[in-house]
mmCIF file of C-alpha atoms in Angstrom:
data_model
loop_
_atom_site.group_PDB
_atom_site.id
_atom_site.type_symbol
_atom_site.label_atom_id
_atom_site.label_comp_id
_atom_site.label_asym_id
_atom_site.label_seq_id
_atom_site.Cartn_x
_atom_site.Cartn_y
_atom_site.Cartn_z
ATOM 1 C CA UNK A 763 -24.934 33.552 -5.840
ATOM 2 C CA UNK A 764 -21.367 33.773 -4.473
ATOM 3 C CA UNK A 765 -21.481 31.714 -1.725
ATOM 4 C CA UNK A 766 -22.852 28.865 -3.263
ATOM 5 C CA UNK A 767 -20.183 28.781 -6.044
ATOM 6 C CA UNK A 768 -18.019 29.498 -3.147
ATOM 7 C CA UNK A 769 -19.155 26.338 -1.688
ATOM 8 C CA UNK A 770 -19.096 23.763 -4.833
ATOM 9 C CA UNK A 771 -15.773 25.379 -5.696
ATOM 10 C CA UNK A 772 -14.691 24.010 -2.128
ATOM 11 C CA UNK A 773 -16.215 20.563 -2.856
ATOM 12 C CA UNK A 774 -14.370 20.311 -6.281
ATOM 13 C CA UNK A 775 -11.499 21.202 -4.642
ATOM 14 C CA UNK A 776 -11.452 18.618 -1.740
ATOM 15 C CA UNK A 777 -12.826 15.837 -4.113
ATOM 16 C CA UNK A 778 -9.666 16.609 -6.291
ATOM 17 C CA UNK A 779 -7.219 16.625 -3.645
ATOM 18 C CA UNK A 780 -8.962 12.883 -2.343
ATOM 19 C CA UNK A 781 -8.927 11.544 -6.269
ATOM 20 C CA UNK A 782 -4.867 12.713 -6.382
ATOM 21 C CA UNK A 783 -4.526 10.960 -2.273
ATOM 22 C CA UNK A 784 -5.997 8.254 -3.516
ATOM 23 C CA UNK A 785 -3.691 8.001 -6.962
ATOM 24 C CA UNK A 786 -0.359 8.680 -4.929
ATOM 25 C CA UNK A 787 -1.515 5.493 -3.142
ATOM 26 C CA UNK A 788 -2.472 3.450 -5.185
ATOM 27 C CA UNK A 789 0.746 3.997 -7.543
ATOM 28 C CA UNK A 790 2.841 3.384 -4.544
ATOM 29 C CA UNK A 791 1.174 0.010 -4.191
ATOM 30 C CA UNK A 792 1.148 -0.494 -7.987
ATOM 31 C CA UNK A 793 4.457 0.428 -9.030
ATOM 32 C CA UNK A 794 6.568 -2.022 -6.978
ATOM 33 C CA UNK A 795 3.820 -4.878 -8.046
ATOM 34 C CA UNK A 796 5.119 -4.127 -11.550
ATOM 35 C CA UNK A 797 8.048 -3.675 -11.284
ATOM 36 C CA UNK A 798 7.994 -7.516 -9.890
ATOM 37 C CA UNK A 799 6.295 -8.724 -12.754
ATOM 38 C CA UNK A 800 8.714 -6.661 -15.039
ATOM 39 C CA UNK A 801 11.683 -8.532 -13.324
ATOM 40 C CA UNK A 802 10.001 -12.196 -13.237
ATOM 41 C CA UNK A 803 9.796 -11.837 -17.226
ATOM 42 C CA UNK A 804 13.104 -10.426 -18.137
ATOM 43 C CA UNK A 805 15.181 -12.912 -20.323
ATOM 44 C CA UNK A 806 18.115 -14.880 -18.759
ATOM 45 C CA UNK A 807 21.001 -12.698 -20.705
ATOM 46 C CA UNK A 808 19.140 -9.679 -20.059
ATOM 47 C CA UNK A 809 20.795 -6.879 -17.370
ATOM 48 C CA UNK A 810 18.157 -6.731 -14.784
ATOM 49 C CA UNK A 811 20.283 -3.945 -13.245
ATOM 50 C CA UNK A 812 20.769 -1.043 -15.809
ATOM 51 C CA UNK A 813 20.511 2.426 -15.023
ATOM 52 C CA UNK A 814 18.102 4.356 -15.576
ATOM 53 C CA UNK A 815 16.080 0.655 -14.465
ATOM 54 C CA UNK A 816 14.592 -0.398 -17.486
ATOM 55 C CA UNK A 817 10.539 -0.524 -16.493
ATOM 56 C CA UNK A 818 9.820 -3.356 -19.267
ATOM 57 C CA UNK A 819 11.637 -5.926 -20.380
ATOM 58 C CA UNK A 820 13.559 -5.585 -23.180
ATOM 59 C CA UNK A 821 13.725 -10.024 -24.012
ATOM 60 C CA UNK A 822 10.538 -10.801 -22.388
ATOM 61 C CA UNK A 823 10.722 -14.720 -20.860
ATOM 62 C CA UNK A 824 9.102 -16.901 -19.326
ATOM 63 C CA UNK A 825 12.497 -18.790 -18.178
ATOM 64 C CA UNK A 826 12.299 -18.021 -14.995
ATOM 65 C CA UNK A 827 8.796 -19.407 -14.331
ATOM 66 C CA UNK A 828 10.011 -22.964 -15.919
ATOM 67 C CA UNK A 829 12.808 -22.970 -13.980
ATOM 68 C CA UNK A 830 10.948 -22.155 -10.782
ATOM 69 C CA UNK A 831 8.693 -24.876 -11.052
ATOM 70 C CA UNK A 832 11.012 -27.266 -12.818
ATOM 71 C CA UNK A 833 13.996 -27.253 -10.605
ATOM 72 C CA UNK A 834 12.023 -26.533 -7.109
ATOM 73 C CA UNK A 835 9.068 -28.467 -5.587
ATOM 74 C CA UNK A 836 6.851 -25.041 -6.579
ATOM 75 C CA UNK A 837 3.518 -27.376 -6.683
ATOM 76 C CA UNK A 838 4.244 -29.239 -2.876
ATOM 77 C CA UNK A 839 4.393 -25.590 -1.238
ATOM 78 C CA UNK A 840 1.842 -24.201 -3.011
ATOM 79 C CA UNK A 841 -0.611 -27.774 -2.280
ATOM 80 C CA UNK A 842 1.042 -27.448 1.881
ATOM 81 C CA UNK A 843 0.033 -23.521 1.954
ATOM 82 C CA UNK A 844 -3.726 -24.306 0.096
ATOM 83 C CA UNK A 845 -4.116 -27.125 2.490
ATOM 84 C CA UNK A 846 -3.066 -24.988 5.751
ATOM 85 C CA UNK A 847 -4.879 -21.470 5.199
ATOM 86 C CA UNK A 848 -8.264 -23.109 3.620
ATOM 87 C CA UNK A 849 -8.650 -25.179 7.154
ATOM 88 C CA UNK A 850 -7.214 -22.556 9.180
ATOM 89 C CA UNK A 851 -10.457 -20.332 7.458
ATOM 90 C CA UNK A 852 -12.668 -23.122 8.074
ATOM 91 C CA UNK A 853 -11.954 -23.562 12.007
ATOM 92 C CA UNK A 854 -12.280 -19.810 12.112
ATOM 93 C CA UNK A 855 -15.721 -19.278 10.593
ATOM 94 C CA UNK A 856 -16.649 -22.364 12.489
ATOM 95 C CA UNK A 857 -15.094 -21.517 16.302
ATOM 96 C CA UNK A 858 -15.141 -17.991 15.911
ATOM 97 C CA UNK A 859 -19.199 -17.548 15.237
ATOM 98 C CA UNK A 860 -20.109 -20.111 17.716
ATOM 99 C CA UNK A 861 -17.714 -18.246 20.302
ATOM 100 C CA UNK A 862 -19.082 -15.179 19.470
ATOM 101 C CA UNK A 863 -23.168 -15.487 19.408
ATOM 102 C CA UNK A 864 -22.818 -16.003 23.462
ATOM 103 C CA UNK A 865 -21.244 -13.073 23.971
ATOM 104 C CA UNK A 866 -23.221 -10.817 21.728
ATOM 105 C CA UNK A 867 -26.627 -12.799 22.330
ATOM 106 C CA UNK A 868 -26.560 -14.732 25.823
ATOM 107 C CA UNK A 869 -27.179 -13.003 29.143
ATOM 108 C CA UNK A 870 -25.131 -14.808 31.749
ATOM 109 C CA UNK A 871 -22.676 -14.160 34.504
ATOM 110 C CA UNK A 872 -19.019 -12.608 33.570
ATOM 111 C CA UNK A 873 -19.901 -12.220 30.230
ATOM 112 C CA UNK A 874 -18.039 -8.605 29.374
ATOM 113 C CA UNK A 875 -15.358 -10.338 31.547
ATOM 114 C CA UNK A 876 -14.765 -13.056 28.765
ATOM 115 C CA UNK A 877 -14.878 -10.594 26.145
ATOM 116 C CA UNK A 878 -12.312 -8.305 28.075
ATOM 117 C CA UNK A 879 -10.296 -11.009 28.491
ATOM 118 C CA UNK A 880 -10.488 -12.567 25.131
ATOM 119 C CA UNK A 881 -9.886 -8.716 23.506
ATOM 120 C CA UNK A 882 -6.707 -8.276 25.676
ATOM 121 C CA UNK A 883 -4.799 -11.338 23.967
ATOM 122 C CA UNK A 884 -4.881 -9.482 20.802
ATOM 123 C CA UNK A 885 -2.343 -7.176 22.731
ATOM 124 C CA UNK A 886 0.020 -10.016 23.032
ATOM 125 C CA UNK A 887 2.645 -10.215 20.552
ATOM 126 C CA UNK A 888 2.956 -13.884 19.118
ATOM 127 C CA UNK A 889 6.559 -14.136 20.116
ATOM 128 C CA UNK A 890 6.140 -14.465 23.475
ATOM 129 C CA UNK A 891 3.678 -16.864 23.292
ATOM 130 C CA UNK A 892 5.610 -18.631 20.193
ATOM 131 C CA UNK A 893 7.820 -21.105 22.940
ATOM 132 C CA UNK A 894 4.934 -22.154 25.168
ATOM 133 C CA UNK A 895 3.276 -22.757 21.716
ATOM 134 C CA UNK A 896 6.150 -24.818 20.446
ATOM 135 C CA UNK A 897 6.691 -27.209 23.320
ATOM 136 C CA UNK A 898 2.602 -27.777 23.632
ATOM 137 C CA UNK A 899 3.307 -29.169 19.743
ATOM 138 C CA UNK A 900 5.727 -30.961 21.044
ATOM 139 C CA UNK A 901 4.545 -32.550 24.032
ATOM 140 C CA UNK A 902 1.056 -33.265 21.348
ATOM 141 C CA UNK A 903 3.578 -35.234 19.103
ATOM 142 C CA UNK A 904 2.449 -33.006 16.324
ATOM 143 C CA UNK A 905 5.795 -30.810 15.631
ATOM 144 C CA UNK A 906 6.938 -32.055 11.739
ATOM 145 C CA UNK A 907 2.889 -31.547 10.658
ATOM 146 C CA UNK A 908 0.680 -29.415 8.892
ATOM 147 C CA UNK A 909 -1.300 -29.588 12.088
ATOM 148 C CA UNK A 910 0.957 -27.289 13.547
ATOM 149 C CA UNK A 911 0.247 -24.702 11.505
ATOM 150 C CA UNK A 912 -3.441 -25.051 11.495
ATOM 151 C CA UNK A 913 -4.442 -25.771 15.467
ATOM 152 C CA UNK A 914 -2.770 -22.559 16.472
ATOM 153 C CA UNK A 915 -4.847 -20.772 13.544
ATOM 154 C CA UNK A 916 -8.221 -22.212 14.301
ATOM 155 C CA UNK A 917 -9.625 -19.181 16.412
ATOM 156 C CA UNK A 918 -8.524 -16.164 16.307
ATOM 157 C CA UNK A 919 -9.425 -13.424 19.182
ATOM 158 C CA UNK A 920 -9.996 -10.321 16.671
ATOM 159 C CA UNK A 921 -12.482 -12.847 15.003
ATOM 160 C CA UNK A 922 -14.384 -13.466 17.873
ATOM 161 C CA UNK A 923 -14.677 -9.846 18.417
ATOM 162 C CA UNK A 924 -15.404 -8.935 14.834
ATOM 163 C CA UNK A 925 -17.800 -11.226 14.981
ATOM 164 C CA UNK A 926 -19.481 -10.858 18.259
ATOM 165 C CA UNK A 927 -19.883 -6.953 17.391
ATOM 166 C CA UNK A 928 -21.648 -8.128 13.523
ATOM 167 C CA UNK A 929 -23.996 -10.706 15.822
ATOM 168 C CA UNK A 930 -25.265 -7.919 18.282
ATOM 169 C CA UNK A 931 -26.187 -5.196 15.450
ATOM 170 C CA UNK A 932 -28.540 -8.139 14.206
ATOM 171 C CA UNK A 933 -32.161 -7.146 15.514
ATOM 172 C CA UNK A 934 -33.668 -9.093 18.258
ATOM 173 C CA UNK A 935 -36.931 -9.422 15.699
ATOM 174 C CA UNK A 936 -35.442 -11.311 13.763
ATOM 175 C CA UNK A 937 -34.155 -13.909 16.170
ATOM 176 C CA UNK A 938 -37.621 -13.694 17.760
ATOM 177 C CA UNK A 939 -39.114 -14.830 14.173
ATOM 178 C CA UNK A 940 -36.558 -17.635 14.047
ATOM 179 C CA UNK A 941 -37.490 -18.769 17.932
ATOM 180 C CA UNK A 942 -41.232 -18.978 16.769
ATOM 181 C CA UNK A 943 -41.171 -20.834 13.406
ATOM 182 C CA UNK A 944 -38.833 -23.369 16.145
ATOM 183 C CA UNK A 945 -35.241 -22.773 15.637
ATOM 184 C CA UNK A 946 -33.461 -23.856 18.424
ATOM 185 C CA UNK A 947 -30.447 -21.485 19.507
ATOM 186 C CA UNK A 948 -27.961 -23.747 17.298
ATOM 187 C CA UNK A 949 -30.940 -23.297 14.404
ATOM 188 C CA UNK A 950 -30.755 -19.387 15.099
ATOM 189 C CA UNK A 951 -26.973 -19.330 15.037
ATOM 190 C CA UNK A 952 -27.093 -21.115 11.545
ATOM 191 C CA UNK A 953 -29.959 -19.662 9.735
ATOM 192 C CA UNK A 954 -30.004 -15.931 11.026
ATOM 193 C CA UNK A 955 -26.579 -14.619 12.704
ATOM 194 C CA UNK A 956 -24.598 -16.024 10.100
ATOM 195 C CA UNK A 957 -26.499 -14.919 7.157
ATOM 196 C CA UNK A 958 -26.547 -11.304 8.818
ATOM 197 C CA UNK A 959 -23.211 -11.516 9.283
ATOM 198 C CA UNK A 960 -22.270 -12.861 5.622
ATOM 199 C CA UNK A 961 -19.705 -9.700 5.010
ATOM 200 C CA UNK A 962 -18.280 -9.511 8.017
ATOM 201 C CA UNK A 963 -17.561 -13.402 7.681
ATOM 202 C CA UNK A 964 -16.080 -13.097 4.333
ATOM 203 C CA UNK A 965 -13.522 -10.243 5.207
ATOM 204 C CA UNK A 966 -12.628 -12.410 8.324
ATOM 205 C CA UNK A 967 -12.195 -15.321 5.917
ATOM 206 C CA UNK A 968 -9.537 -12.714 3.581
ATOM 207 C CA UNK A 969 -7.697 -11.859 7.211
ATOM 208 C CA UNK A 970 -7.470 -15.281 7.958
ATOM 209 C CA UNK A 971 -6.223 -16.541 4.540
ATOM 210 C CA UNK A 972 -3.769 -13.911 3.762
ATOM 211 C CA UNK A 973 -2.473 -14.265 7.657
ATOM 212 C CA UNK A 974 -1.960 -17.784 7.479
ATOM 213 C CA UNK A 975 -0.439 -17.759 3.679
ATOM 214 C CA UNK A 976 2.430 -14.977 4.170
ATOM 215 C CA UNK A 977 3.291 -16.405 7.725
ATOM 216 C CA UNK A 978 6.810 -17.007 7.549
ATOM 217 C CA UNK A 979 8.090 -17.411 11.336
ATOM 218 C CA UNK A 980 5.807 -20.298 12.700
ATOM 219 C CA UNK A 981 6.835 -22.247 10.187
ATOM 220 C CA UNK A 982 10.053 -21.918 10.128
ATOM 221 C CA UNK A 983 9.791 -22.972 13.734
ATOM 222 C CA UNK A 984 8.043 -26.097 13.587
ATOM 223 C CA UNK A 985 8.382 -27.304 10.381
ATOM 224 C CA UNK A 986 11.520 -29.201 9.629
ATOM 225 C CA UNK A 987 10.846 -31.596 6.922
ATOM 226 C CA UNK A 988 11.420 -30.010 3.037
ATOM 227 C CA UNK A 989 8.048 -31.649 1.933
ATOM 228 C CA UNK A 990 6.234 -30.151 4.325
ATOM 229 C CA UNK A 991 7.594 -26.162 3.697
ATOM 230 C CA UNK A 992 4.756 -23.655 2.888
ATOM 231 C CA UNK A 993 5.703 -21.052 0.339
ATOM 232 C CA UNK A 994 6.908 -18.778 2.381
ATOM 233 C CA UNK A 995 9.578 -21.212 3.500
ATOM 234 C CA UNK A 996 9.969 -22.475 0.130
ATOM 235 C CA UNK A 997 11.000 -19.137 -1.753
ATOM 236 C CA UNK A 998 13.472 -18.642 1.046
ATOM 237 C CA UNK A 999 15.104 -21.996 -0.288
ATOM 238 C CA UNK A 1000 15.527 -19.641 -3.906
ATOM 239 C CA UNK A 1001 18.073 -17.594 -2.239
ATOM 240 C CA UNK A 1002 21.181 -19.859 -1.857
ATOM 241 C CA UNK A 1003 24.140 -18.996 0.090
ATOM 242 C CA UNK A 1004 26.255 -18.798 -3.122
ATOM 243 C CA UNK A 1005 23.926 -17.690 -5.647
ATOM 244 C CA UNK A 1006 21.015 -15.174 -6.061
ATOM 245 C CA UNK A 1007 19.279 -15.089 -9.348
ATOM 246 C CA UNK A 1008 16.136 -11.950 -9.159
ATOM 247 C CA UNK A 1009 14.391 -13.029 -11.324
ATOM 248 C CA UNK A 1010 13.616 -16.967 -9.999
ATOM 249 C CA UNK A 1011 12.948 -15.000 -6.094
ATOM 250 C CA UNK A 1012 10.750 -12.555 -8.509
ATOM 251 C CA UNK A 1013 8.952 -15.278 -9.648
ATOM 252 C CA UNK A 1014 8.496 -17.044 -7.369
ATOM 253 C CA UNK A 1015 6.869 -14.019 -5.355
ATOM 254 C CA UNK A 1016 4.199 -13.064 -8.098
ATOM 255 C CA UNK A 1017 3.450 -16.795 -7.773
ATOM 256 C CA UNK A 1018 2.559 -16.134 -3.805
ATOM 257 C CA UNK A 1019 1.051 -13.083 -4.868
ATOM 258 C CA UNK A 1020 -1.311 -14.351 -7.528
ATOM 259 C CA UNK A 1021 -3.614 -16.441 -5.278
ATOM 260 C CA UNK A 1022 -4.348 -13.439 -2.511
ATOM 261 C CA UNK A 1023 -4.875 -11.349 -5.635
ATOM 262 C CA UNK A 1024 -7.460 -13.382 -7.103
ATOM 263 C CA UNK A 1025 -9.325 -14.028 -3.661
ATOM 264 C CA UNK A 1026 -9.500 -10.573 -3.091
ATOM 265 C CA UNK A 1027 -10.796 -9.733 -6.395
ATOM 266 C CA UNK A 1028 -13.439 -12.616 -6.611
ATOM 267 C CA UNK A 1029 -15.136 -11.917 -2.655
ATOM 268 C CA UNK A 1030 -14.679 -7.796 -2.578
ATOM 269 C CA UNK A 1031 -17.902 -7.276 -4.045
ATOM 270 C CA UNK A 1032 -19.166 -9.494 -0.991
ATOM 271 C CA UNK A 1033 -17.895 -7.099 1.634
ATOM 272 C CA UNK A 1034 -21.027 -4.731 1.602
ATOM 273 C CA UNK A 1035 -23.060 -4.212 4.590
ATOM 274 C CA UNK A 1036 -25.298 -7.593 4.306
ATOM 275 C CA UNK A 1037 -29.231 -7.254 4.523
ATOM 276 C CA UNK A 1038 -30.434 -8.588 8.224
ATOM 277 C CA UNK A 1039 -34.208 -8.948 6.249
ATOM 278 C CA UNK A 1040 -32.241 -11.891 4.422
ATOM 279 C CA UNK A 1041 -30.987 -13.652 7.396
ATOM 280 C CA UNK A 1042 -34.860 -15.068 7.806
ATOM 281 C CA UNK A 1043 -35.816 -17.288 4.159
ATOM 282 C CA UNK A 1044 -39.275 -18.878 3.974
#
């Protein structure tokens, strides 16, 4: 009887030392998320500085959220950076499936070569392809517009490849059942890879979104024009040259944070292995 108390006392042990892994990280994700809420809400007249830090606030507030949407075009950057990462998602569940079925499904000439080819860009780093980028907006008459932003967003090359590897784990019995009830290749695209592929879509979708809503240096490169700032560029306008007030830039950063949140809480319990028997209805 030793050995197997031996053995579930080694279990216990390693499922302990996971559970306190997985506590150290999630406090050091936590912790500076609260502490970011705790500074948004402090009062105006209230030391944001004190030592030991103070975790709560002592004159709770909501000050500095009226003042951040009061005295700063909050509701233009938020409406630019909805507008920019929802069609930036589109064009990439859109370009990137219909790039990727080929390449997992067709049988022609060069095809690993275009998928080599298409998995080396994700090597390059997008400065050096960030001046080439900018004159092509240029020369398109499109630098000063949200089109910008989205165009360079609309396929991305790890989607293609995320994709392409969710279309070729789809079995070939289920296209087969597709082909004989008459789908055409566009009809098998639509109504069984990208049902069979509805996780691996969705957490493409959150890469996309959250990519395209934190990016900071594209815009600042192209854009110009104050009405036409994303958020990113617009909390950078809360720290002036003269004056920094925390708790507006705190603010103003739970306010960037609050939307990613909420996505990723409303599609997580989406990103489960999908059934393939579902990708065929009727």
């Amino acid at each position: 009887m030793a050995e197997p108390i031996s053995g579930r006392s080694r279990s216990l042990a390693a499922s302990a030392l996971q559970l306190a892994v997985l506590l150290l990280l999630a406090l050091a994700v936590l912790v500076p998320l609260f502490w970011l809420v705790s500074t948004s809400l402090k009062g105006p007249a209230e030391d944001i500085f004190t030592m030991p830090p103070a975790l709560l606030p002592s004159q709770p507030s909501l000050d500095a959220y009226r003042r951040l949407f009061n005295d700063n075009p909050m509701l233009g950057y938020l409406l630019n950076s909805t507008v920019v990462s929802a069609l930036a998602v589109f064009a990439n569940l859109l370009f990137c499936s219909l790039a990727a079925y080929p390449l997992a499904r067709m049988r022609f000439t060069g095809r690993g070569l275009v998928l080599a080819l298409v998995v080396a860009t994700i090597l390059i780093p997008f400065q050096v392809v960030m001046i080439p980028l900018y004159l092509l907006m240029v020369q398109l008459g499109l630098r000063n517009t949200l089109w910008a932003l989205i165009i360079p967003q609309a396929a991305t090359a790890f989607g293609i490849y995320l994709l392409r590897q969710s279309f070729a784990g789809v079995p070939v019995e289920l296209e087969e059942a597709a082909r004989i009830d008459g789908c055409s290749p566009v009809g098998e695209w639509w109504n069984v890879m990208l049902p069979a592929a509805r996780a691996d879509l969705i957490t493409l979708a959150m890469f996309v979104f959250i990519g395209t809503w934190s990016d900071f240096l594209w815009p600042l490169v192209i854009l110009d024009d104050p009405k036409l700032f994303t958020l990113p560029l617009g909390l950078q306008q809360l720290a002036s040259s003269f004056s920094l007030d925390w708790r507006l830039v705190a603010a103003g950063a739970v306010v960037s944070i609050l939307p990613v949140l909420l996505l990723f809480i409303g599609l997580q319990r989406y990103i489960l292995p999908s059934a393939r028997g579902d990708a065929v209805k009727g």
